[in-house]
mmCIF file of C-alpha atoms in Angstrom:
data_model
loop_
_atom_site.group_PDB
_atom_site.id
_atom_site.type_symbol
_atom_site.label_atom_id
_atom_site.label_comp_id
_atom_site.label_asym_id
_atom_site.label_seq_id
_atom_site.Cartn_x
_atom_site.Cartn_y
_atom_site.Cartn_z
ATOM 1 C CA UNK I 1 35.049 -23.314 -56.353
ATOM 2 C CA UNK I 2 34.467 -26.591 -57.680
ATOM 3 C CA UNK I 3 30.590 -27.739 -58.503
ATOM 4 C CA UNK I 4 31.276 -31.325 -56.788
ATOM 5 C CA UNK I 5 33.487 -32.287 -53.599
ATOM 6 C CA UNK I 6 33.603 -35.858 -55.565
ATOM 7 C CA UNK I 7 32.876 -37.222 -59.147
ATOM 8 C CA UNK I 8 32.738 -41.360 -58.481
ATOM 9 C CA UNK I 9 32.261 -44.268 -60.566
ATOM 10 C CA UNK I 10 31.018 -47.880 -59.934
ATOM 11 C CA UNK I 11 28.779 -49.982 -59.509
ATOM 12 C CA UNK I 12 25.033 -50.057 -59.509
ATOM 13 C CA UNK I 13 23.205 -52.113 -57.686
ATOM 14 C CA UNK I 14 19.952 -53.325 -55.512
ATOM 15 C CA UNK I 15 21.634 -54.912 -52.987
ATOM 16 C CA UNK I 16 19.449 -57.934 -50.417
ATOM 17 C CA UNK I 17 20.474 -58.336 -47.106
ATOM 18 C CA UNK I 18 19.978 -61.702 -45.515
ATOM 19 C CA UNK I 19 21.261 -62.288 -41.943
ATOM 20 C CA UNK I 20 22.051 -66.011 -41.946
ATOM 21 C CA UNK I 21 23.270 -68.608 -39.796
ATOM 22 C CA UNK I 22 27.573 -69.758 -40.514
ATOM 23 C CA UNK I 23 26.155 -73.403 -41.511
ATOM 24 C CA UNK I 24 24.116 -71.888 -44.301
ATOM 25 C CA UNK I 25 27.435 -70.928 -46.262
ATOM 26 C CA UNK I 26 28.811 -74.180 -45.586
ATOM 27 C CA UNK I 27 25.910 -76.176 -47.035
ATOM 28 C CA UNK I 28 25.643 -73.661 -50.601
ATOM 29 C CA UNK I 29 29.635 -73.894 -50.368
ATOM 30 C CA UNK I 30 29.971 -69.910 -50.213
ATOM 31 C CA UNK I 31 33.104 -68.590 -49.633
ATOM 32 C CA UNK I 32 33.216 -66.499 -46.709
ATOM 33 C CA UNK I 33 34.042 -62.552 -46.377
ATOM 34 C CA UNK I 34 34.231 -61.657 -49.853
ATOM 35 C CA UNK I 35 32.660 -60.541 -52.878
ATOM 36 C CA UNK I 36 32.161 -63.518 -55.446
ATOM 37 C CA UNK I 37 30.853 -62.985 -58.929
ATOM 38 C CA UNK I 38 27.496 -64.875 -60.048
ATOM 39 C CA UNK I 39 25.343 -65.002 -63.230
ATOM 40 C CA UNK I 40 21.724 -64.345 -63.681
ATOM 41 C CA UNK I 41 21.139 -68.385 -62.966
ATOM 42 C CA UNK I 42 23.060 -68.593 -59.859
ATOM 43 C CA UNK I 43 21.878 -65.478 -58.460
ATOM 44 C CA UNK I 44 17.921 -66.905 -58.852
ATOM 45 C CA UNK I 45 19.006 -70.017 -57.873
ATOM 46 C CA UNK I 46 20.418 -69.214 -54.601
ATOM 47 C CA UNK I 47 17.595 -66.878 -53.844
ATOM 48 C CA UNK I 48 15.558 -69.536 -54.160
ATOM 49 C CA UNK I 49 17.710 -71.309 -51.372
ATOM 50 C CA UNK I 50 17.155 -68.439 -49.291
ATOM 51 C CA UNK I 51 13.440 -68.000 -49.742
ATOM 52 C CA UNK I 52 11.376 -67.564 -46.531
ATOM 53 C CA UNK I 53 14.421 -65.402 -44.871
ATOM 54 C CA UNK I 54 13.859 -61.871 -43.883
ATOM 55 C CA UNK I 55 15.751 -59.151 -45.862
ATOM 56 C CA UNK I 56 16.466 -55.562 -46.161
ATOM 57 C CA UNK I 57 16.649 -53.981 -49.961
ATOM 58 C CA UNK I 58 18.808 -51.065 -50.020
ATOM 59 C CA UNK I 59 20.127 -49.432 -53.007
ATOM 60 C CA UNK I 60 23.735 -50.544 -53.512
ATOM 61 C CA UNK I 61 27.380 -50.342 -55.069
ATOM 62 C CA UNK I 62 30.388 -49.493 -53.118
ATOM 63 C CA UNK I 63 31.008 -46.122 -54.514
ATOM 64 C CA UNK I 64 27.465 -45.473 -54.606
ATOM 65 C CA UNK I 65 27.358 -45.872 -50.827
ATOM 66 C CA UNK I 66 30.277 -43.723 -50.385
ATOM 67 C CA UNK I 67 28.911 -40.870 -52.304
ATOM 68 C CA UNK I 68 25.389 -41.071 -50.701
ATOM 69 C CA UNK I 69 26.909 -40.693 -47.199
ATOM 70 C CA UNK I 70 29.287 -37.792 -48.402
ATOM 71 C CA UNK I 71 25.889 -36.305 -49.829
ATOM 72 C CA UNK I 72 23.967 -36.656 -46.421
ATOM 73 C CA UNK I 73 27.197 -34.983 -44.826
ATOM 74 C CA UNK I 74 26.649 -32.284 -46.661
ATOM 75 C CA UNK I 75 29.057 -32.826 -49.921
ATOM 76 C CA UNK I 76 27.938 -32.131 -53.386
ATOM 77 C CA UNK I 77 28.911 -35.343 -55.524
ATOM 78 C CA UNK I 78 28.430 -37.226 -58.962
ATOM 79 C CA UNK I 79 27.976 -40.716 -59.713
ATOM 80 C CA UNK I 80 28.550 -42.174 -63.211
ATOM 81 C CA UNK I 81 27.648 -46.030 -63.216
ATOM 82 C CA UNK I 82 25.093 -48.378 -65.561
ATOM 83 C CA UNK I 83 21.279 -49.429 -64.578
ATOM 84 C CA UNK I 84 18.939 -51.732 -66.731
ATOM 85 C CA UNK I 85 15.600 -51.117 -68.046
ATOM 86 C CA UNK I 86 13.505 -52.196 -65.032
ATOM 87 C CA UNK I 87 11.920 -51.453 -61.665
ATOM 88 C CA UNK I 88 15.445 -52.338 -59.828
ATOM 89 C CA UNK I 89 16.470 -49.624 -62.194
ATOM 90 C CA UNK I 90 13.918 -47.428 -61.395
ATOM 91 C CA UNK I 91 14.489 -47.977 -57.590
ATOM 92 C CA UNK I 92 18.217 -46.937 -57.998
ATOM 93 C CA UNK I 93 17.446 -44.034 -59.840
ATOM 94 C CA UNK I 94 15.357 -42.477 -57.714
ATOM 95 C CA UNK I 95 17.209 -43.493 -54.768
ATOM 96 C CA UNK I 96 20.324 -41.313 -56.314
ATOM 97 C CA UNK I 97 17.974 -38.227 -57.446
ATOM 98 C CA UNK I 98 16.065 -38.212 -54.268
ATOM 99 C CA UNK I 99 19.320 -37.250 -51.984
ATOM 100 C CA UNK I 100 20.512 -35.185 -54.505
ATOM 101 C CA UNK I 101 23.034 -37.391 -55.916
ATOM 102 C CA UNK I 102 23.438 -35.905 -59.981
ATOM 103 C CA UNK I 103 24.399 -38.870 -62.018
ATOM 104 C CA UNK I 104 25.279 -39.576 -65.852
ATOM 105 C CA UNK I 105 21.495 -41.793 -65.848
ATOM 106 C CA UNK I 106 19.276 -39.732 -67.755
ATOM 107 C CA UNK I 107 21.868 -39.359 -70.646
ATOM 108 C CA UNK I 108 22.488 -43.001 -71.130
ATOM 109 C CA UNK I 109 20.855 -45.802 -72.582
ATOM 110 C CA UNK I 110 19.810 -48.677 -69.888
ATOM 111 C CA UNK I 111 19.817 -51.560 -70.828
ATOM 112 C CA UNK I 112 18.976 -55.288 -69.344
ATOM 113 C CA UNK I 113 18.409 -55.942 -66.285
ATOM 114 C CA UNK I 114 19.899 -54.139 -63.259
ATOM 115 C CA UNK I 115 22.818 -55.717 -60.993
ATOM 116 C CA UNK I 116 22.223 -57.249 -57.577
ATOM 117 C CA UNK I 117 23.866 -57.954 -54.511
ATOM 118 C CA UNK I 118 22.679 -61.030 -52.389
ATOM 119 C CA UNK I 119 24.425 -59.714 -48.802
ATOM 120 C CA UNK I 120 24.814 -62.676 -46.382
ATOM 121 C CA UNK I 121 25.020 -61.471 -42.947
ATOM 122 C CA UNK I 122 26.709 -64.168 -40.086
ATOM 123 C CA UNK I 123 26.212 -64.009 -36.669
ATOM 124 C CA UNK I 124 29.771 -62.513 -36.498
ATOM 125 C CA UNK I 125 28.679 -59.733 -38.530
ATOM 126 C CA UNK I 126 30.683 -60.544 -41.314
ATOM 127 C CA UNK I 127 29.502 -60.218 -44.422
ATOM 128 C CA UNK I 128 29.600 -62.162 -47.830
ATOM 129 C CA UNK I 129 28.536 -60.447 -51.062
ATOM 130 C CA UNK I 130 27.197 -62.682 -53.747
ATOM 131 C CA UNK I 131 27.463 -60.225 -56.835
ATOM 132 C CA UNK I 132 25.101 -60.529 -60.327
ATOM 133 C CA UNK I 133 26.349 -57.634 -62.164
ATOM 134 C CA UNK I 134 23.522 -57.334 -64.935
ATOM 135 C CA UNK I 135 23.619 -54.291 -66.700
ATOM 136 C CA UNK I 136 26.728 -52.654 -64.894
ATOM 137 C CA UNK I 137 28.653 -54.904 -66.435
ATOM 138 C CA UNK I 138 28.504 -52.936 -69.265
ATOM 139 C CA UNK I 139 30.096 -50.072 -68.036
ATOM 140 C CA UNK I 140 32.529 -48.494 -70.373
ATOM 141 C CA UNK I 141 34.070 -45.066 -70.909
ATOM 142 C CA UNK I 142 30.414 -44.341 -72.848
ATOM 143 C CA UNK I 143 28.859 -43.564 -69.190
ATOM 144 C CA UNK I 144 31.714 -41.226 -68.093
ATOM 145 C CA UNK I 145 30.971 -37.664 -68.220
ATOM 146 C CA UNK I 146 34.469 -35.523 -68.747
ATOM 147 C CA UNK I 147 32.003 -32.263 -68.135
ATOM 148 C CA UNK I 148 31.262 -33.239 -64.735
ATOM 149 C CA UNK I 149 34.363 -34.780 -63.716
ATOM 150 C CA UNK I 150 36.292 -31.370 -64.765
ATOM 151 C CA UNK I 151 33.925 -30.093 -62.272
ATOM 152 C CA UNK I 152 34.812 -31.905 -58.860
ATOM 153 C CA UNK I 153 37.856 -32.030 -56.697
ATOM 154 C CA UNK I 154 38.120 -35.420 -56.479
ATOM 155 C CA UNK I 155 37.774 -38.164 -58.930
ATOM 156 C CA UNK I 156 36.767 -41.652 -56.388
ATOM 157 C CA UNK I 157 37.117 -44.858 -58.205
ATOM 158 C CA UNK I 158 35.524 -48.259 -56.688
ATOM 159 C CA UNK I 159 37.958 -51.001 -57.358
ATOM 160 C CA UNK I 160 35.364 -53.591 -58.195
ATOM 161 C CA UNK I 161 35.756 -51.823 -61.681
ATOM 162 C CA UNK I 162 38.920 -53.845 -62.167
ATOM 163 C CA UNK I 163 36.666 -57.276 -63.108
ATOM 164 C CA UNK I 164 35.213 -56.157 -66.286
ATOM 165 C CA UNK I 165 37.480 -55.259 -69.084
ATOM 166 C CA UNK I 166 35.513 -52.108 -70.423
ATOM 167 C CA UNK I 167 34.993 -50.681 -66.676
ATOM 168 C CA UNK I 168 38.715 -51.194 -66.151
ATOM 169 C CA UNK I 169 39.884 -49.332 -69.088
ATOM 170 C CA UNK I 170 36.802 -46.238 -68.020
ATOM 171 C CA UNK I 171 37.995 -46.315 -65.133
ATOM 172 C CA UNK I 172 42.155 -45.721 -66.780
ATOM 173 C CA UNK I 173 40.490 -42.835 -68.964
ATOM 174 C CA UNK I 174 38.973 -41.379 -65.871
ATOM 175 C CA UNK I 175 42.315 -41.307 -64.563
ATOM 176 C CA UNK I 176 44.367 -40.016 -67.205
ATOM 177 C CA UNK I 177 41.811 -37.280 -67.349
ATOM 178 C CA UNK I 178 41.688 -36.413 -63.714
ATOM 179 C CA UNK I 179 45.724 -36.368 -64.237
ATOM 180 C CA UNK I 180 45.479 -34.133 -66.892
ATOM 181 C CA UNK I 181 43.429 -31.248 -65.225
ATOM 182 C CA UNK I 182 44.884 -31.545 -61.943
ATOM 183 C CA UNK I 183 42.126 -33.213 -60.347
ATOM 184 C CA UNK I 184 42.839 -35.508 -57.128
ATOM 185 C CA UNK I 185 42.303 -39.741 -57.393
ATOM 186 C CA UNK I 186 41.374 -41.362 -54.788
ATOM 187 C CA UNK I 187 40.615 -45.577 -55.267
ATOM 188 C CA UNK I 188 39.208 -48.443 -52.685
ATOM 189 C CA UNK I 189 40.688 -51.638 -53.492
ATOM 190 C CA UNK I 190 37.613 -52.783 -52.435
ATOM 191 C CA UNK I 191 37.711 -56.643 -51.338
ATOM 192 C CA UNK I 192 40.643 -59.267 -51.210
ATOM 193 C CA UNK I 193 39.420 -61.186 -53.938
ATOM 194 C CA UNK I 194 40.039 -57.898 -56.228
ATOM 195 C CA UNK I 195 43.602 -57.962 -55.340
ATOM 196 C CA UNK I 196 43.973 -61.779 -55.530
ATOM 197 C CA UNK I 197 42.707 -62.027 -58.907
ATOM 198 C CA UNK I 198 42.468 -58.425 -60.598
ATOM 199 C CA UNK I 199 45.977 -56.695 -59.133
ATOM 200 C CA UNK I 200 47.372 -55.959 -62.399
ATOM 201 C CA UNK I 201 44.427 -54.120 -63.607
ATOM 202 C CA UNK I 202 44.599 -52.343 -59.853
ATOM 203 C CA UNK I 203 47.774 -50.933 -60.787
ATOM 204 C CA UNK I 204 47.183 -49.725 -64.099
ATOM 205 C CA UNK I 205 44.243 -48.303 -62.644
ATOM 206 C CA UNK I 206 46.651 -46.368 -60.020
ATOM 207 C CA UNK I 207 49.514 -45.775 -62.816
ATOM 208 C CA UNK I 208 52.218 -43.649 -61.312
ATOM 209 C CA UNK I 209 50.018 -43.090 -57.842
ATOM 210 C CA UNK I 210 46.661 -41.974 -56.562
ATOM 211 C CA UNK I 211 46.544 -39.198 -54.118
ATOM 212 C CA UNK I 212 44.479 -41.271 -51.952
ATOM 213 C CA UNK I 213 44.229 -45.343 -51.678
ATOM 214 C CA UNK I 214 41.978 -46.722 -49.371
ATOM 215 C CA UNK I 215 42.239 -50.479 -48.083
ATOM 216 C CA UNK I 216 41.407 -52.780 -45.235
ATOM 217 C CA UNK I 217 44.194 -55.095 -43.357
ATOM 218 C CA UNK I 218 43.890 -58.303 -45.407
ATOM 219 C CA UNK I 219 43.633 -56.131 -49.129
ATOM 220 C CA UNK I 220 46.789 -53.935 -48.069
ATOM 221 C CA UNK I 221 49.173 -57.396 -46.949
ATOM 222 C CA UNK I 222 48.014 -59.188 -50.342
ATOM 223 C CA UNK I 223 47.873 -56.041 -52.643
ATOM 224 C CA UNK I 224 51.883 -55.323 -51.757
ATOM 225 C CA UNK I 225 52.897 -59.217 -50.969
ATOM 226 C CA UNK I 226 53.832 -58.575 -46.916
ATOM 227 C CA UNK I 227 53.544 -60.539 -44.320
ATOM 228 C CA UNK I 228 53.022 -57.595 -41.834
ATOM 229 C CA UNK I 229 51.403 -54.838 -42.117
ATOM 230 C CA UNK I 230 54.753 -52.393 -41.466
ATOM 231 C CA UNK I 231 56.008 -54.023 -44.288
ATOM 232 C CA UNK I 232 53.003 -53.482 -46.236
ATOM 233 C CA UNK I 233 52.962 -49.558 -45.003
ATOM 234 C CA UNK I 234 56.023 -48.927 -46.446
ATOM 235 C CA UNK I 235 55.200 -50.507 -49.560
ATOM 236 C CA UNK I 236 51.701 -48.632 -50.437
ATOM 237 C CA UNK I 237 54.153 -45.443 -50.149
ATOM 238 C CA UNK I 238 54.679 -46.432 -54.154
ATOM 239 C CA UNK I 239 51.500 -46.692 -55.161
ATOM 240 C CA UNK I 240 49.540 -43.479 -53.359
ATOM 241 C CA UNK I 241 50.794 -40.265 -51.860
ATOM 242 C CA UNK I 242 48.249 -40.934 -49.491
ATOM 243 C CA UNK I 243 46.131 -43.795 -47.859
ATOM 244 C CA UNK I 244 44.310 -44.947 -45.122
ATOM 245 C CA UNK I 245 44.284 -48.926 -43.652
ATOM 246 C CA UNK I 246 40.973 -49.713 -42.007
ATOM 247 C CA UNK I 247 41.074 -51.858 -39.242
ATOM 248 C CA UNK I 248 37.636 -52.738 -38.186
ATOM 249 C CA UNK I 249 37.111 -52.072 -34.086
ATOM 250 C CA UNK I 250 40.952 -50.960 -34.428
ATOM 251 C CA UNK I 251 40.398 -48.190 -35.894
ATOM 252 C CA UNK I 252 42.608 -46.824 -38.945
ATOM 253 C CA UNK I 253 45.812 -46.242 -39.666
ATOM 254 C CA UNK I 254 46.364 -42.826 -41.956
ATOM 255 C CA UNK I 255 49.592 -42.020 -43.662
ATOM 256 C CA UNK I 256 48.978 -38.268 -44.558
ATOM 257 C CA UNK I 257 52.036 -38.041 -47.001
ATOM 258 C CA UNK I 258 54.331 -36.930 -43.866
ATOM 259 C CA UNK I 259 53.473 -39.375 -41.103
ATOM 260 C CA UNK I 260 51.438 -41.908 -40.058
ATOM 261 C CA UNK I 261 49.420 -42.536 -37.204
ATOM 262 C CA UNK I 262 47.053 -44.981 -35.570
ATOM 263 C CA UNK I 263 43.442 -43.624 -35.001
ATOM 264 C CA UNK I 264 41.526 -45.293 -32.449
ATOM 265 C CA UNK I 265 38.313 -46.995 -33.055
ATOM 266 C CA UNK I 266 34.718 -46.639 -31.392
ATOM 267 C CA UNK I 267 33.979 -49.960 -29.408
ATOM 268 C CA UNK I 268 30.413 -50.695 -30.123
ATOM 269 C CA UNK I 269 28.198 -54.305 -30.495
ATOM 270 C CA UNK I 270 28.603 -55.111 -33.980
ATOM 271 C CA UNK I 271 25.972 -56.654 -35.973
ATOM 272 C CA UNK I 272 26.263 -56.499 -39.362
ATOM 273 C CA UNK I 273 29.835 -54.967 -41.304
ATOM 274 C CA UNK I 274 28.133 -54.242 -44.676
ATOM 275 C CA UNK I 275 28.891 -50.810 -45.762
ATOM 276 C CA UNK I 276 31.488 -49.805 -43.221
ATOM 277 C CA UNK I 277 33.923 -49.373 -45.315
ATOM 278 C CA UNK I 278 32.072 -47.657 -47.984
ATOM 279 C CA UNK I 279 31.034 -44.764 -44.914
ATOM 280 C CA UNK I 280 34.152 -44.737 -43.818
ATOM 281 C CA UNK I 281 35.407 -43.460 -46.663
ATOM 282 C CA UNK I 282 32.371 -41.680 -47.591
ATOM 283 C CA UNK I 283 33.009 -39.480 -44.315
ATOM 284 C CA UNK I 284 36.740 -39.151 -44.712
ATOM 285 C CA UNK I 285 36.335 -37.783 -48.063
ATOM 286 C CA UNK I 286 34.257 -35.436 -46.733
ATOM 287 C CA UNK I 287 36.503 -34.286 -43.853
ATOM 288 C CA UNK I 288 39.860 -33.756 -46.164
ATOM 289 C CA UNK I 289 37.467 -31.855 -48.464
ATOM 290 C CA UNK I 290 35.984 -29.616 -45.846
ATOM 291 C CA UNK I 291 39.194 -28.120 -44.351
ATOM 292 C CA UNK I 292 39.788 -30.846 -41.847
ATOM 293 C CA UNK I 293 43.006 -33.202 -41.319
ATOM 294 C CA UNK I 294 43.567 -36.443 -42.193
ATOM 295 C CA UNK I 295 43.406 -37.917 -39.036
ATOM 296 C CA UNK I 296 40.063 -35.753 -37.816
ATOM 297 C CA UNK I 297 38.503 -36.789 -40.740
ATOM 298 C CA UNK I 298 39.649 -40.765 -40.188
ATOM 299 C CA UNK I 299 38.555 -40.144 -36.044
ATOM 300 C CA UNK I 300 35.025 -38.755 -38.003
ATOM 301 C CA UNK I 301 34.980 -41.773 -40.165
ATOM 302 C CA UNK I 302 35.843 -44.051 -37.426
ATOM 303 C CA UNK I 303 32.742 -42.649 -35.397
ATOM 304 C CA UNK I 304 30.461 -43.069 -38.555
ATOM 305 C CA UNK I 305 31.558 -46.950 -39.202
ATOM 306 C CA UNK I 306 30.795 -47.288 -35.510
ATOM 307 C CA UNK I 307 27.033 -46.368 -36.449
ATOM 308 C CA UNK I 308 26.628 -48.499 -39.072
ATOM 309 C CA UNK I 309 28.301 -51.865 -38.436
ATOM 310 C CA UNK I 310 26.012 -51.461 -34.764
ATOM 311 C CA UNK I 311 22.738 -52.380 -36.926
ATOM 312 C CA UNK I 312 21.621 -54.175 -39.844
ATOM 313 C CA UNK I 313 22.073 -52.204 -42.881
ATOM 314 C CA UNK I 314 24.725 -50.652 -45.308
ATOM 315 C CA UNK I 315 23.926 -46.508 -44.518
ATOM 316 C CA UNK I 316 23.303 -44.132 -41.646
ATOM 317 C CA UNK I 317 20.117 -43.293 -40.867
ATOM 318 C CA UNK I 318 19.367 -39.384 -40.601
ATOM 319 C CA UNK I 319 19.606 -39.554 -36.967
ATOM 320 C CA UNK I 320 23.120 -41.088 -36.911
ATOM 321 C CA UNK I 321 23.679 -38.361 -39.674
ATOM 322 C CA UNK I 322 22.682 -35.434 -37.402
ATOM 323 C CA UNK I 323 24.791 -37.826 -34.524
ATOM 324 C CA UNK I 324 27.771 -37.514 -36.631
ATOM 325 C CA UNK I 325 27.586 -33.953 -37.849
ATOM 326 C CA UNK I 326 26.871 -32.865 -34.271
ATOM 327 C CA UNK I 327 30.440 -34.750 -33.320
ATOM 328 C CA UNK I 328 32.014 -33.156 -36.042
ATOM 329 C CA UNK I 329 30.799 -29.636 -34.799
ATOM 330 C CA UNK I 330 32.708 -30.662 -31.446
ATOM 331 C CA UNK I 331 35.935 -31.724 -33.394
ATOM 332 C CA UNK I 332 36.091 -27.997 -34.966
ATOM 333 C CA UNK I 333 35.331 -26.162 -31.546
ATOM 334 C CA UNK I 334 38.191 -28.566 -29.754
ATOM 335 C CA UNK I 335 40.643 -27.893 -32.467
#
């Protein structure tokens, strides 16, 4: 047996949650509903703009999120990313250590300051990620650890990798290597504006196919060029043996490698959408990992994104955790 379920890399960062009102984007001329890259400067600078608002702090990254919900299902995982020499650094670290996430951090140098997320929140419960990277940009093949990822069943890559040059290429290596030892990929393509302006590093990233691709609507019809989603279906097929299309109160649709079907969603209020996603696939990996279907683990998933997209806040709380275990424990003894 393996010593991790999943070895990720990605990200690291603080991210600040800030529920806003829709004329606030309008007047700093934000776009909306995706993840836009910001210096040090700008990052201060619209802070400052958004002083006096309430906020939640909450350790951050996509694959960071994703491995610290497969960790409070239960999963044993590893998380190789970059921090700076500072208290946000601190704060991460101990954040990862403290629910038994092992990571690469004590046998790396940090450096700079640490990366951070300014989350804006709209009364839609959209969100719209305004990203300083700090010190992860620097990530490079240097913070990969070949020991541990030899170790875990899967390899789970976080396609914001694909804007810096160095990640891009670690995250290639990390590939190659999982290739070579027979070790399963999955990726998240992560947000639109990845596939808009980053797709050819996405697919040399994938190379000839990931066992497991995970998208939303919008990053699956831009990422193959369709204009429908059946057409877009068909046309992941190339790229992953595997995937799943989120769908938001929709559900998922999960091609297992022999068919595909729709998995219904959990109607709930939702409030704030930050870290759905990054649950959903947090929980999925789980399932597939634990002995359980593709589409039990997406109807798990499903259930968990329902939890967190009904409050403010990217992660389940312990109670949704035992909530969603205690479903799961129902899916086995209905099976």
């Amino acid at each position: 047996m393996k010593q991790f379920h999943v070895y990720g890399i990605g990200n690291a960062l603080v991210d600040i949650d800030i529920e806003i009102e829709e004329n606030t984007l309008e007047r700093l001329n934000i776009e909306k509903g995706v993840m836009t890259l910001i210096d040090e400067a700008t990052h201060h600078k619209l802070l400052h703009e958004l002083h006096g608002i309430q906020h939640l702090k909450a350790c951050g990254g996509s694959a960071a999120n994703t491995l610290y919900t497969m960790q409070q299902m239960g999963g044993k995982t590893f998380y190789s990313c970059k921090i700076g020499a500072d208290d946000a650094g601190d704060f991460f670290y101990q954040d990862m250590v403290s629910h038994g996430i092992q990571t690469n951090l004590l046998d790396t140098k940090r450096e700079g300051v640490t990366g951070k997320c300014i989350v804006l929140v709209t009364p839609d419960a959209d969100r719209t990620m305004n990203t300083f990277l700090g010190a992860t940009a620097l990530f490079s093949e240097n913070q990969l650890s070949e020991k541990a990822l030899s170790q875990a069943e899967f390899l789970y890559i976080e396609g914001y990798l694909v804007a810096q040059p160095d990640a891009c290429l670690a995250a290639i290596k990390a590939r190659e290597f999982a290739n070579a030892h027979q070790i399963k990929v999955a990726l998240s393509l992560s947000d639109p504006n990845m596939v808009t302006y980053f797709k050819k590093g996405l697919c040399d990233i994938i190379g000839n196919g990931v066992d497991v691709l995970f998208c939303n609507e919008r990053e699956a019809l831009l990422f193959t060029a369709a204009d429908n989603l059946t057409i877009a279906k068909e046309r992941l097929k190339a790229f992953a043996k595997t995937f799943v299309i989120t769908m938001g109160g929709q559900g998922a649709f999960v091609f297992d490698g022999h068919e595909g079907l729709q998995i219904s969603g959990y109607k709930v209020p939702v409030v704030d959408t930050v870290g759905a996603g990054d649950v959903f696939a947090g929980v999925f990996l789980f399932g597939i990992t634990h002995g359980h279907d593709y589409f039990s683990a997406a109807d798990l998933a499903n259930y968990a994104a329902s939890k967190v997209v009904s409050k403010f806040g990217p992660r389940l709380t312990q109670p949704e955790v035992e909530d969603v275990r205690h479903t799961l424990t129902e899916l086995v003894l209905s099976a």
